[in-house]
Amino acid sequence: MTENPFLGPALVEEATKKSGLIWVRGEGPERALWHLWHEGGVYVVGDGAGEQPLPGLADGGTAEVTVRSKDKGGRLVVWTASVSEVAPGSAEWEAVAPELKGKRLNAVDSEKVLERWATECRVLRLAPLSSTTELPDGSLAVPPVPSPATTRQPVPAALPRLLFSRRGAKKRGRV
């Protein structure tokens, strides 16, 4: 059976376009990043105030990108990418930055986000070099990245009594 040379690039493009997040590993830890697929590559923005971190991704380097299935969440394809930085004000920037702005959810300063990205952030292009759909032999589990976030505190002991008492049920119209 002959392998189709177009299947790998087509799978990379379609899976990446449809996925909301991609997992990217440069020289640092693997991170989930929101992204935009545009003209044969992925664009990510980060490393600025209020934006996603881009650890270990450097201009001229390479990265490993893992794309998950949107419906099942399982790993679909892994591809190696060349990393290049998009210069603010360039033709590529002018084509991509407004598209990225449209994908950016919950930006605090949505009117001035492009100016902030130009001065404080980096926009990177990840261009596919190779891909594989082979599953790994072992687990890909890694410890979580250190964070100041904490888990919830235990539920107060009185809360179930307040929620499920007869008086609370009357207020909700159940009794």
PDB file of N, CA, C and O in Angstrom, residues 62-123:
ATOM      1  N   THR A  62      12.369  25.458  16.601  1.00  0.00           N
ATOM      2  CA  THR A  62      11.338  24.501  16.216  1.00  0.00           C
ATOM      3  C   THR A  62      10.465  24.203  17.429  1.00  0.00           C
ATOM      4  O   THR A  62      10.852  24.467  18.567  1.00  0.00           O
ATOM      5  N   ALA A  63       9.303  23.661  17.186  1.00  0.00           N
ATOM      6  CA  ALA A  63       8.367  23.304  18.243  1.00  0.00           C
ATOM      7  C   ALA A  63       7.604  22.064  17.825  1.00  0.00           C
ATOM      8  O   ALA A  63       7.471  21.775  16.628  1.00  0.00           O
ATOM      9  N   GLU A  64       7.103  21.347  18.808  1.00  0.00           N
ATOM     10  CA  GLU A  64       6.239  20.193  18.548  1.00  0.00           C
ATOM     11  C   GLU A  64       4.817  20.595  18.892  1.00  0.00           C
ATOM     12  O   GLU A  64       4.553  21.098  19.993  1.00  0.00           O
ATOM     13  N   VAL A  65       3.907  20.412  17.960  1.00  0.00           N
ATOM     14  CA  VAL A  65       2.509  20.806  18.128  1.00  0.00           C
ATOM     15  C   VAL A  65       1.653  19.550  18.158  1.00  0.00           C
ATOM     16  O   VAL A  65       1.737  18.712  17.269  1.00  0.00           O
ATOM     17  N   THR A  66       0.828  19.418  19.196  1.00  0.00           N
ATOM     18  CA  THR A  66      -0.100  18.298  19.317  1.00  0.00           C
ATOM     19  C   THR A  66      -1.505  18.845  19.166  1.00  0.00           C
ATOM     20  O   THR A  66      -1.874  19.817  19.832  1.00  0.00           O
ATOM     21  N   VAL A  67      -2.280  18.222  18.292  1.00  0.00           N
ATOM     22  CA  VAL A  67      -3.660  18.655  18.032  1.00  0.00           C
ATOM     23  C   VAL A  67      -4.588  17.557  18.511  1.00  0.00           C
ATOM     24  O   VAL A  67      -4.404  16.386  18.183  1.00  0.00           O
ATOM     25  N   ARG A  68      -5.587  17.968  19.277  1.00  0.00           N
ATOM     26  CA  ARG A  68      -6.550  17.011  19.804  1.00  0.00           C
ATOM     27  C   ARG A  68      -7.834  17.038  18.983  1.00  0.00           C
ATOM     28  O   ARG A  68      -8.122  18.007  18.286  1.00  0.00           O
ATOM     29  N   SER A  69      -8.600  15.994  19.114  1.00  0.00           N
ATOM     30  CA  SER A  69      -9.903  15.914  18.470  1.00  0.00           C
ATOM     31  C   SER A  69     -10.863  16.839  19.191  1.00  0.00           C
ATOM     32  O   SER A  69     -10.901  16.865  20.423  1.00  0.00           O
ATOM     33  N   LYS A  70     -11.628  17.599  18.445  1.00  0.00           N
ATOM     34  CA  LYS A  70     -12.566  18.543  19.058  1.00  0.00           C
ATOM     35  C   LYS A  70     -13.709  17.812  19.760  1.00  0.00           C
ATOM     36  O   LYS A  70     -14.155  18.226  20.813  1.00  0.00           O
ATOM     37  N   ASP A  71     -14.163  16.690  19.208  1.00  0.00           N
ATOM     38  CA  ASP A  71     -15.299  16.004  19.811  1.00  0.00           C
ATOM     39  C   ASP A  71     -14.908  15.043  20.929  1.00  0.00           C
ATOM     40  O   ASP A  71     -15.560  14.987  21.951  1.00  0.00           O
ATOM     41  N   LYS A  72     -13.835  14.293  20.804  1.00  0.00           N
ATOM     42  CA  LYS A  72     -13.449  13.304  21.810  1.00  0.00           C
ATOM     43  C   LYS A  72     -12.303  13.759  22.703  1.00  0.00           C
ATOM     44  O   LYS A  72     -12.064  13.184  23.744  1.00  0.00           O
ATOM     45  N   GLY A  73     -11.535  14.759  22.259  1.00  0.00           N
ATOM     46  CA  GLY A  73     -10.431  15.250  23.067  1.00  0.00           C
ATOM     47  C   GLY A  73      -9.162  14.434  22.962  1.00  0.00           C
ATOM     48  O   GLY A  73      -8.173  14.755  23.591  1.00  0.00           O
ATOM     49  N   GLY A  74      -9.173  13.370  22.167  1.00  0.00           N
ATOM     50  CA  GLY A  74      -7.988  12.530  22.012  1.00  0.00           C
ATOM     51  C   GLY A  74      -6.998  13.122  21.022  1.00  0.00           C
ATOM     52  O   GLY A  74      -7.349  13.949  20.180  1.00  0.00           O
ATOM     53  N   ARG A  75      -5.774  12.686  21.120  1.00  0.00           N
ATOM     54  CA  ARG A  75      -4.701  13.159  20.248  1.00  0.00           C
ATOM     55  C   ARG A  75      -4.926  12.686  18.813  1.00  0.00           C
ATOM     56  O   ARG A  75      -5.081  11.501  18.556  1.00  0.00           O
ATOM     57  N   LEU A  76      -4.961  13.631  17.864  1.00  0.00           N
ATOM     58  CA  LEU A  76      -5.161  13.300  16.450  1.00  0.00           C
ATOM     59  C   LEU A  76      -3.852  13.251  15.675  1.00  0.00           C
ATOM     60  O   LEU A  76      -3.594  12.309  14.939  1.00  0.00           O
ATOM     61  N   VAL A  77      -3.092  14.316  15.790  1.00  0.00           N
ATOM     62  CA  VAL A  77      -1.881  14.433  14.992  1.00  0.00           C
ATOM     63  C   VAL A  77      -0.861  15.264  15.764  1.00  0.00           C
ATOM     64  O   VAL A  77      -1.217  16.131  16.541  1.00  0.00           O
ATOM     65  N   VAL A  78       0.401  14.938  15.551  1.00  0.00           N
ATOM     66  CA  VAL A  78       1.506  15.713  16.116  1.00  0.00           C
ATOM     67  C   VAL A  78       2.342  16.174  14.949  1.00  0.00           C
ATOM     68  O   VAL A  78       2.636  15.388  14.042  1.00  0.00           O
ATOM     69  N   TRP A  79       2.718  17.447  14.960  1.00  0.00           N
ATOM     70  CA  TRP A  79       3.553  17.948  13.875  1.00  0.00           C
ATOM     71  C   TRP A  79       4.659  18.831  14.395  1.00  0.00           C
ATOM     72  O   TRP A  79       4.542  19.467  15.431  1.00  0.00           O
ATOM     73  N   THR A  80       5.762  18.803  13.675  1.00  0.00           N
ATOM     74  CA  THR A  80       6.912  19.637  13.997  1.00  0.00           C
ATOM     75  C   THR A  80       6.777  20.925  13.208  1.00  0.00           C
ATOM     76  O   THR A  80       6.415  20.901  12.031  1.00  0.00           O
ATOM     77  N   ALA A  81       7.081  22.045  13.868  1.00  0.00           N
ATOM     78  CA  ALA A  81       6.906  23.351  13.239  1.00  0.00           C
ATOM     79  C   ALA A  81       8.179  24.164  13.342  1.00  0.00           C
ATOM     80  O   ALA A  81       8.917  24.073  14.313  1.00  0.00           O
ATOM     81  N   SER A  82       8.395  24.978  12.323  1.00  0.00           N
ATOM     82  CA  SER A  82       9.442  26.002  12.419  1.00  0.00           C
ATOM     83  C   SER A  82       8.785  27.259  12.977  1.00  0.00           C
ATOM     84  O   SER A  82       7.652  27.585  12.627  1.00  0.00           O
ATOM     85  N   VAL A  83       9.490  27.936  13.869  1.00  0.00           N
ATOM     86  CA  VAL A  83       8.940  29.111  14.553  1.00  0.00           C
ATOM     87  C   VAL A  83       9.563  30.363  13.965  1.00  0.00           C
ATOM     88  O   VAL A  83      10.783  30.448  13.822  1.00  0.00           O
ATOM     89  N   SER A  84       8.716  31.321  13.612  1.00  0.00           N
ATOM     90  CA  SER A  84       9.219  32.623  13.148  1.00  0.00           C
ATOM     91  C   SER A  84       8.361  33.722  13.758  1.00  0.00           C
ATOM     92  O   SER A  84       7.159  33.559  13.934  1.00  0.00           O
ATOM     93  N   GLU A  85       9.005  34.824  14.093  1.00  0.00           N
ATOM     94  CA  GLU A  85       8.296  35.952  14.701  1.00  0.00           C
ATOM     95  C   GLU A  85       7.807  36.883  13.601  1.00  0.00           C
ATOM     96  O   GLU A  85       8.527  37.166  12.646  1.00  0.00           O
ATOM     97  N   VAL A  86       6.583  37.358  13.754  1.00  0.00           N
ATOM     98  CA  VAL A  86       5.975  38.279  12.794  1.00  0.00           C
ATOM     99  C   VAL A  86       6.255  39.699  13.278  1.00  0.00           C
ATOM    100  O   VAL A  86       5.891  40.057  14.401  1.00  0.00           O
ATOM    101  N   ALA A  87       6.892  40.499  12.445  1.00  0.00           N
ATOM    102  CA  ALA A  87       7.247  41.869  12.822  1.00  0.00           C
ATOM    103  C   ALA A  87       6.018  42.775  12.763  1.00  0.00           C
ATOM    104  O   ALA A  87       5.284  42.772  11.766  1.00  0.00           O
ATOM    105  N   PRO A  88       5.782  43.551  13.827  1.00  0.00           N
ATOM    106  CA  PRO A  88       4.665  44.506  13.799  1.00  0.00           C
ATOM    107  C   PRO A  88       4.818  45.486  12.632  1.00  0.00           C
ATOM    108  O   PRO A  88       5.909  45.977  12.358  1.00  0.00           O
ATOM    109  N   GLY A  89       3.717  45.735  11.939  1.00  0.00           N
ATOM    110  CA  GLY A  89       3.725  46.661  10.813  1.00  0.00           C
ATOM    111  C   GLY A  89       4.043  46.016   9.485  1.00  0.00           C
ATOM    112  O   GLY A  89       3.861  46.637   8.443  1.00  0.00           O
ATOM    113  N   SER A  90       4.505  44.763   9.472  1.00  0.00           N
ATOM    114  CA  SER A  90       4.813  44.083   8.210  1.00  0.00           C
ATOM    115  C   SER A  90       3.509  43.696   7.511  1.00  0.00           C
ATOM    116  O   SER A  90       2.424  43.742   8.094  1.00  0.00           O
ATOM    117  N   ALA A  91       3.618  43.317   6.247  1.00  0.00           N
ATOM    118  CA  ALA A  91       2.436  42.899   5.488  1.00  0.00           C
ATOM    119  C   ALA A  91       1.791  41.674   6.131  1.00  0.00           C
ATOM    120  O   ALA A  91       0.556  41.573   6.200  1.00  0.00           O
ATOM    121  N   GLU A  92       2.605  40.770   6.624  1.00  0.00           N
ATOM    122  CA  GLU A  92       2.085  39.579   7.295  1.00  0.00           C
ATOM    123  C   GLU A  92       1.339  39.973   8.573  1.00  0.00           C
ATOM    124  O   GLU A  92       0.269  39.455   8.865  1.00  0.00           O
ATOM    125  N   TRP A  93       1.902  40.922   9.342  1.00  0.00           N
ATOM    126  CA  TRP A  93       1.245  41.416  10.554  1.00  0.00           C
ATOM    127  C   TRP A  93      -0.118  42.009  10.219  1.00  0.00           C
ATOM    128  O   TRP A  93      -1.110  41.741  10.886  1.00  0.00           O
ATOM    129  N   GLU A  94      -0.156  42.856   9.183  1.00  0.00           N
ATOM    130  CA  GLU A  94      -1.405  43.517   8.799  1.00  0.00           C
ATOM    131  C   GLU A  94      -2.481  42.513   8.375  1.00  0.00           C
ATOM    132  O   GLU A  94      -3.670  42.762   8.558  1.00  0.00           O
ATOM    133  N   ALA A  95      -2.064  41.376   7.813  1.00  0.00           N
ATOM    134  CA  ALA A  95      -3.028  40.360   7.398  1.00  0.00           C
ATOM    135  C   ALA A  95      -3.500  39.497   8.569  1.00  0.00           C
ATOM    136  O   ALA A  95      -4.663  39.097   8.623  1.00  0.00           O
ATOM    137  N   VAL A  96      -2.607  39.226   9.515  1.00  0.00           N
ATOM    138  CA  VAL A  96      -2.893  38.259  10.574  1.00  0.00           C
ATOM    139  C   VAL A  96      -3.423  38.893  11.859  1.00  0.00           C
ATOM    140  O   VAL A  96      -4.321  38.335  12.498  1.00  0.00           O
ATOM    141  N   ALA A  97      -2.907  40.027  12.267  1.00  0.00           N
ATOM    142  CA  ALA A  97      -3.281  40.628  13.560  1.00  0.00           C
ATOM    143  C   ALA A  97      -4.789  40.864  13.699  1.00  0.00           C
ATOM    144  O   ALA A  97      -5.360  40.516  14.742  1.00  0.00           O
ATOM    145  N   PRO A  98      -5.481  41.423  12.698  1.00  0.00           N
ATOM    146  CA  PRO A  98      -6.935  41.586  12.848  1.00  0.00           C
ATOM    147  C   PRO A  98      -7.674  40.254  12.977  1.00  0.00           C
ATOM    148  O   PRO A  98      -8.662  40.152  13.704  1.00  0.00           O
ATOM    149  N   GLU A  99      -7.173  39.223  12.300  1.00  0.00           N
ATOM    150  CA  GLU A  99      -7.789  37.900  12.407  1.00  0.00           C
ATOM    151  C   GLU A  99      -7.585  37.332  13.814  1.00  0.00           C
ATOM    152  O   GLU A  99      -8.484  36.733  14.389  1.00  0.00           O
ATOM    153  N   LEU A 100      -6.382  37.513  14.358  1.00  0.00           N
ATOM    154  CA  LEU A 100      -6.110  37.078  15.734  1.00  0.00           C
ATOM    155  C   LEU A 100      -6.983  37.826  16.724  1.00  0.00           C
ATOM    156  O   LEU A 100      -7.479  37.245  17.691  1.00  0.00           O
ATOM    157  N   LYS A 101      -7.175  39.105  16.490  1.00  0.00           N
ATOM    158  CA  LYS A 101      -8.021  39.917  17.374  1.00  0.00           C
ATOM    159  C   LYS A 101      -9.437  39.342  17.420  1.00  0.00           C
ATOM    160  O   LYS A 101     -10.057  39.295  18.478  1.00  0.00           O
ATOM    161  N   GLY A 102      -9.937  38.886  16.286  1.00  0.00           N
ATOM    162  CA  GLY A 102     -11.264  38.290  16.236  1.00  0.00           C
ATOM    163  C   GLY A 102     -11.361  36.990  17.010  1.00  0.00           C
ATOM    164  O   GLY A 102     -12.425  36.625  17.503  1.00  0.00           O
ATOM    165  N   LYS A 103     -10.258  36.269  17.137  1.00  0.00           N
ATOM    166  CA  LYS A 103     -10.234  35.004  17.879  1.00  0.00           C
ATOM    167  C   LYS A 103      -9.982  35.209  19.368  1.00  0.00           C
ATOM    168  O   LYS A 103     -10.206  34.316  20.163  1.00  0.00           O
ATOM    169  N   ARG A 104      -9.485  36.390  19.747  1.00  0.00           N
ATOM    170  CA  ARG A 104      -9.122  36.667  21.148  1.00  0.00           C
ATOM    171  C   ARG A 104     -10.383  36.899  21.952  1.00  0.00           C
ATOM    172  O   ARG A 104     -11.122  37.857  21.715  1.00  0.00           O
ATOM    173  N   LEU A 105     -10.630  36.041  22.920  1.00  0.00           N
ATOM    174  CA  LEU A 105     -11.808  36.171  23.771  1.00  0.00           C
ATOM    175  C   LEU A 105     -11.467  36.974  25.019  1.00  0.00           C
ATOM    176  O   LEU A 105     -10.376  36.858  25.564  1.00  0.00           O
ATOM    177  N   ASN A 106     -12.388  37.776  25.466  1.00  0.00           N
ATOM    178  CA  ASN A 106     -12.291  38.491  26.740  1.00  0.00           C
ATOM    179  C   ASN A 106     -11.091  39.427  26.844  1.00  0.00           C
ATOM    180  O   ASN A 106     -10.484  39.544  27.909  1.00  0.00           O
ATOM    181  N   ALA A 107     -10.725  40.078  25.778  1.00  0.00           N
ATOM    182  CA  ALA A 107      -9.644  41.064  25.853  1.00  0.00           C
ATOM    183  C   ALA A 107     -10.146  42.277  26.623  1.00  0.00           C
ATOM    184  O   ALA A 107     -11.226  42.800  26.357  1.00  0.00           O
ATOM    185  N   VAL A 108      -9.357  42.734  27.579  1.00  0.00           N
ATOM    186  CA  VAL A 108      -9.757  43.861  28.416  1.00  0.00           C
ATOM    187  C   VAL A 108      -9.837  45.141  27.590  1.00  0.00           C
ATOM    188  O   VAL A 108     -10.729  45.945  27.759  1.00  0.00           O
ATOM    189  N   ASP A 109      -8.882  45.324  26.702  1.00  0.00           N
ATOM    190  CA  ASP A 109      -8.793  46.543  25.899  1.00  0.00           C
ATOM    191  C   ASP A 109      -8.982  46.225  24.414  1.00  0.00           C
ATOM    192  O   ASP A 109      -8.097  46.461  23.619  1.00  0.00           O
ATOM    193  N   SER A 110     -10.135  45.696  24.054  1.00  0.00           N
ATOM    194  CA  SER A 110     -10.343  45.213  22.692  1.00  0.00           C
ATOM    195  C   SER A 110     -10.161  46.292  21.628  1.00  0.00           C
ATOM    196  O   SER A 110      -9.804  45.986  20.500  1.00  0.00           O
ATOM    197  N   GLU A 111     -10.388  47.566  21.978  1.00  0.00           N
ATOM    198  CA  GLU A 111     -10.215  48.637  20.992  1.00  0.00           C
ATOM    199  C   GLU A 111      -8.736  48.862  20.688  1.00  0.00           C
ATOM    200  O   GLU A 111      -8.366  49.199  19.571  1.00  0.00           O
ATOM    201  N   LYS A 112      -7.872  48.697  21.687  1.00  0.00           N
ATOM    202  CA  LYS A 112      -6.450  48.997  21.522  1.00  0.00           C
ATOM    203  C   LYS A 112      -5.569  47.750  21.605  1.00  0.00           C
ATOM    204  O   LYS A 112      -4.372  47.872  21.817  1.00  0.00           O
ATOM    205  N   VAL A 113      -6.162  46.587  21.426  1.00  0.00           N
ATOM    206  CA  VAL A 113      -5.396  45.354  21.590  1.00  0.00           C
ATOM    207  C   VAL A 113      -4.287  45.220  20.542  1.00  0.00           C
ATOM    208  O   VAL A 113      -3.193  44.748  20.850  1.00  0.00           O
ATOM    209  N   LEU A 114      -4.514  45.678  19.323  1.00  0.00           N
ATOM    210  CA  LEU A 114      -3.479  45.564  18.286  1.00  0.00           C
ATOM    211  C   LEU A 114      -2.263  46.429  18.610  1.00  0.00           C
ATOM    212  O   LEU A 114      -1.119  45.997  18.406  1.00  0.00           O
ATOM    213  N   GLU A 115      -2.509  47.630  19.131  1.00  0.00           N
ATOM    214  CA  GLU A 115      -1.376  48.481  19.518  1.00  0.00           C
ATOM    215  C   GLU A 115      -0.597  47.860  20.673  1.00  0.00           C
ATOM    216  O   GLU A 115       0.632  47.897  20.710  1.00  0.00           O
ATOM    217  N   ARG A 116      -1.323  47.274  21.629  1.00  0.00           N
ATOM    218  CA  ARG A 116      -0.657  46.635  22.770  1.00  0.00           C
ATOM    219  C   ARG A 116       0.156  45.446  22.307  1.00  0.00           C
ATOM    220  O   ARG A 116       1.289  45.241  22.740  1.00  0.00           O
ATOM    221  N   TRP A 117      -0.402  44.636  21.398  1.00  0.00           N
ATOM    222  CA  TRP A 117       0.341  43.489  20.877  1.00  0.00           C
ATOM    223  C   TRP A 117       1.606  43.950  20.163  1.00  0.00           C
ATOM    224  O   TRP A 117       2.642  43.311  20.264  1.00  0.00           O
ATOM    225  N   ALA A 118       1.510  45.037  19.413  1.00  0.00           N
ATOM    226  CA  ALA A 118       2.674  45.529  18.665  1.00  0.00           C
ATOM    227  C   ALA A 118       3.797  45.975  19.585  1.00  0.00           C
ATOM    228  O   ALA A 118       4.976  45.824  19.246  1.00  0.00           O
ATOM    229  N   THR A 119       3.456  46.515  20.751  1.00  0.00           N
ATOM    230  CA  THR A 119       4.490  47.044  21.639  1.00  0.00           C
ATOM    231  C   THR A 119       4.903  46.089  22.746  1.00  0.00           C
ATOM    232  O   THR A 119       6.062  46.083  23.151  1.00  0.00           O
ATOM    233  N   GLU A 120       3.975  45.251  23.242  1.00  0.00           N
ATOM    234  CA  GLU A 120       4.263  44.439  24.417  1.00  0.00           C
ATOM    235  C   GLU A 120       4.342  42.937  24.174  1.00  0.00           C
ATOM    236  O   GLU A 120       4.863  42.212  25.019  1.00  0.00           O
ATOM    237  N   CYS A 121       3.802  42.449  23.066  1.00  0.00           N
ATOM    238  CA  CYS A 121       3.665  41.010  22.855  1.00  0.00           C
ATOM    239  C   CYS A 121       4.455  40.531  21.640  1.00  0.00           C
ATOM    240  O   CYS A 121       5.025  41.328  20.900  1.00  0.00           O
ATOM    241  N   ARG A 122       4.439  39.223  21.484  1.00  0.00           N
ATOM    242  CA  ARG A 122       5.031  38.611  20.294  1.00  0.00           C
ATOM    243  C   ARG A 122       3.944  37.849  19.543  1.00  0.00           C
ATOM    244  O   ARG A 122       3.121  37.171  20.159  1.00  0.00           O
ATOM    245  N   VAL A 123       3.959  37.959  18.228  1.00  0.00           N
ATOM    246  CA  VAL A 123       3.109  37.136  17.376  1.00  0.00           C
ATOM    247  C   VAL A 123       4.048  36.185  16.656  1.00  0.00           C
ATOM    248  O   VAL A 123       4.997  36.614  15.997  1.00  0.00           O
TER     249      VAL A 123
END
